[in-house]
Amino acid sequence: MKSIIRHVINFRQLSIKDIALVGGKNASLGEMIKSLAKGNVKVPAGFATTTTAFKDFLVENQIDKQIYSKLNSLDPLNLKNLSKTSKEIQKLILAAKFNGKFIAAVTKEYNILAKNQKNTFAVRSSATAEDLPSASFAGQHDSFLNVKGIKNILFAIKKVYASLFNERAIIYRIQNKFPHKKVGISAGIQIMARSDLGSSGVMFTLDTETGFDKVVFINASWGLGESIVQGKVNPDEFYVYKPSLIQNKPAILQRNLGSKASKIIYSKSFKTTKTVQTTKKEQQQFCIDDLTVTKLARLGVAIEKHYKKPMDIEWAQNTKTKEIYIVQARPETVRSQEQHQLIERFYLEKTSEIITSGHSIGQKIGQGKACVITNPKQMHLMREGQVLVADITDPDWEPIMKLAKAIATNRGGRTCHAAIVARELGIPAVVGCNNATTKIKNHTPITVSCAGGEIGQVYKGILPVKTKQIKVTNMPKLPFKICMNLADPNKAFDYQYLPNDGVGLVRLEFIINSIIGIHPNTLLQFKSLSSKLKQQVLKRTAAYKNPVEFYIEKLREGISTIAAAFFPKPIIVRFSDFKSNEYANLLGGNLFEPHEENPMIGFRGGSRYLAKQFADCFALECEALKRVLNMGLTNTQVMFPFVRTVDEAKQLVNLLAKNGLVRGYKGLKVILMCEIPSNALLAEEFLKICDGFSIGSNDLTQLTLGLDRDSSLVAHLFDERNQAVKKLLHHVIKTCKQKNKYVGICGQAPSDYPEFAKWLANEGIGSISLTPDSIVETWLYLAKTTK
């Protein structure tokens, strides 16, 4: 049949083998219609013009030699000449004429589809070098929407042909070494799914940033899909976990609300579409519901399974029927090609004047113009790519810390807030400089280096940096486990590529502060809030069923993302361990938090969970964890911080069961942080109540030595290697081993001091949890030096 019909072929007659005939996009549409219709993958009906028709068109109009002669003599670096050549070629094509046979063939297929007069059509490009596993050509050629009438269809086909020679397509072919003459183009004429009054978008069957292939990543926005494809809107985003989906369990890992400030809809004027502003209501709600997200993910998995490779898929939802249509599917060509077997290390090729120095956090080098902020009210001055310079930071600073290339502070030790967040963000920081805000001048170029060991330096100017790659495959076996500390769910897909045995500490504080930003009691007592505070809350939570559901789901999303990234390896989730001053900084927090002179040893941890004024807040955390477990993410374990007495530990385990999390049920483990001297001294009694200890060396050192770990005045005395601390640790590890209970460490010390990690290993510790940037080197060091 195909050999007879040389100009036009119905999608139903095509398969993926026909790329040379109708291009990658149209061949894929035919493949899905032919092979996936039984799997509920719906593709709007249509037909394709052939590449033979395109080549005949050029020859019959005697413009083929002119076109390729112009391209062969083109200097792609001469942008002015490139633009001129492109315009000349496109003008030749638009002035040329189709022959009678071609017009008749197109008209015949069009009339069949146009029997329903309400139908309008998309005319899309499909090149032979497009949508291939090695090169997508996505967005290089033009497509046209809401086209109606045979005359307009024919003109749109001609414009598709012309788009093969637009500037971006010419350059793309040159860069990817595709000979111009060997690339043909086809036009796909397809009934439009009426998403102009509904939603549409793009989905990938892997994470586009990291290549993590256990998720489907979905973008969605109001109206026609060109809004997303052309980058005109900030869309809603969803991550769906494939293994949970396959098991028919709740599978949505994350929902991120996009601004969706505009949408493209049909136009009744001479233009086929128009862009209009979305309403405030549309901007504040997700444009697709959970059921639609799940259906889309199932379609994505089915398409990926058929093609046996990660896919990039465009979809549209019919406004009236709510049916989902697939309008394009092509191989993903970026992340799926990457290898994740190397990590980088940084080195300065030369140095300059040292402006200041302090404690080194991490091992990287960051550069940029300094943004010196001496007052929190100045935080709006911070710009992406700058180096943040401040006196000290707290959780309120985290949104702007994400913009920084590096951080330098006057105050703080190795376990201060700035240090912890810098490690999580994977950026270098030099803390406790004493004079950073006075020595570093605003807007001056600086280099922050943590590549030289314990002391970090801030250098004048932008210095040359060298990187070294280290293989992370075939890591030597150790007689204990190496895990990592992790707080930011957005880092999970990336960090899971590092060699690891799971996550020894998941900090909920990051999720609560950076993603939620609202005190839980503010949401629980919403009705009693002032109208101004209610408006602030609703602005953040409007996309969810109610404010309380927002809190639970955001916690659930963050935890499940980390659990899914590392599954089936265990993750230990610590219940929130904010101090009262930190909780007070959340929206509405000042209404519910006491003023304490020393919150570090005040209303925190176990005492807070058991208190009447926080009981309902703790229940929200439990509900989030129950939902994580219901997704099938049974690698999730829970941990209580700062439990002062044995009786308090008993009450906490009972409270946990009261909230539906029963120790031992379906393998649920309950761990206690060992971070108070009483935990170590009464280890045998505490271990009767729980499944093991995770040593928090930061607080344990602070409370054993009687010093404030955030004070730069006594920071030189803070040392986990102190003999008193070691004596407590020896007792804890020995007792856990005797009782056959889990014992690990999630404090900072093993990351900073490999020799301390070696001591712990030789003591018989079961697990050492490190910051991501220190895992490989510490692992290799321990393999060489431990018994």
PDB file of N, CA and C in Angstrom, residues 20 59 367 388 435:
ATOM      1  N   ALA A  20      12.066   6.845   7.662  1.00  0.00           N
ATOM      2  CA  ALA A  20      12.601   7.414   6.420  1.00  0.00           C
ATOM      3  C   ALA A  20      11.482   7.952   5.537  1.00  0.00           C
ATOM      4  N   VAL A  59      12.072  19.395  -6.274  1.00  0.00           N
ATOM      5  CA  VAL A  59      12.550  19.141  -7.642  1.00  0.00           C
ATOM      6  C   VAL A  59      11.603  19.738  -8.677  1.00  0.00           C
ATOM      7  N   GLN A 367      32.403  30.514  43.292  1.00  0.00           N
ATOM      8  CA  GLN A 367      32.859  31.838  42.868  1.00  0.00           C
ATOM      9  C   GLN A 367      31.686  32.720  42.475  1.00  0.00           C
ATOM     10  N   LEU A 388      26.851  34.464  49.096  1.00  0.00           N
ATOM     11  CA  LEU A 388      26.163  35.043  50.247  1.00  0.00           C
ATOM     12  C   LEU A 388      27.159  35.263  51.387  1.00  0.00           C
ATOM     13  N   ASN A 435      34.989  38.101  60.680  1.00  0.00           N
ATOM     14  CA  ASN A 435      35.029  39.411  60.027  1.00  0.00           C
ATOM     15  C   ASN A 435      34.581  39.391  58.559  1.00  0.00           C
TER      16      ASN A 435
END
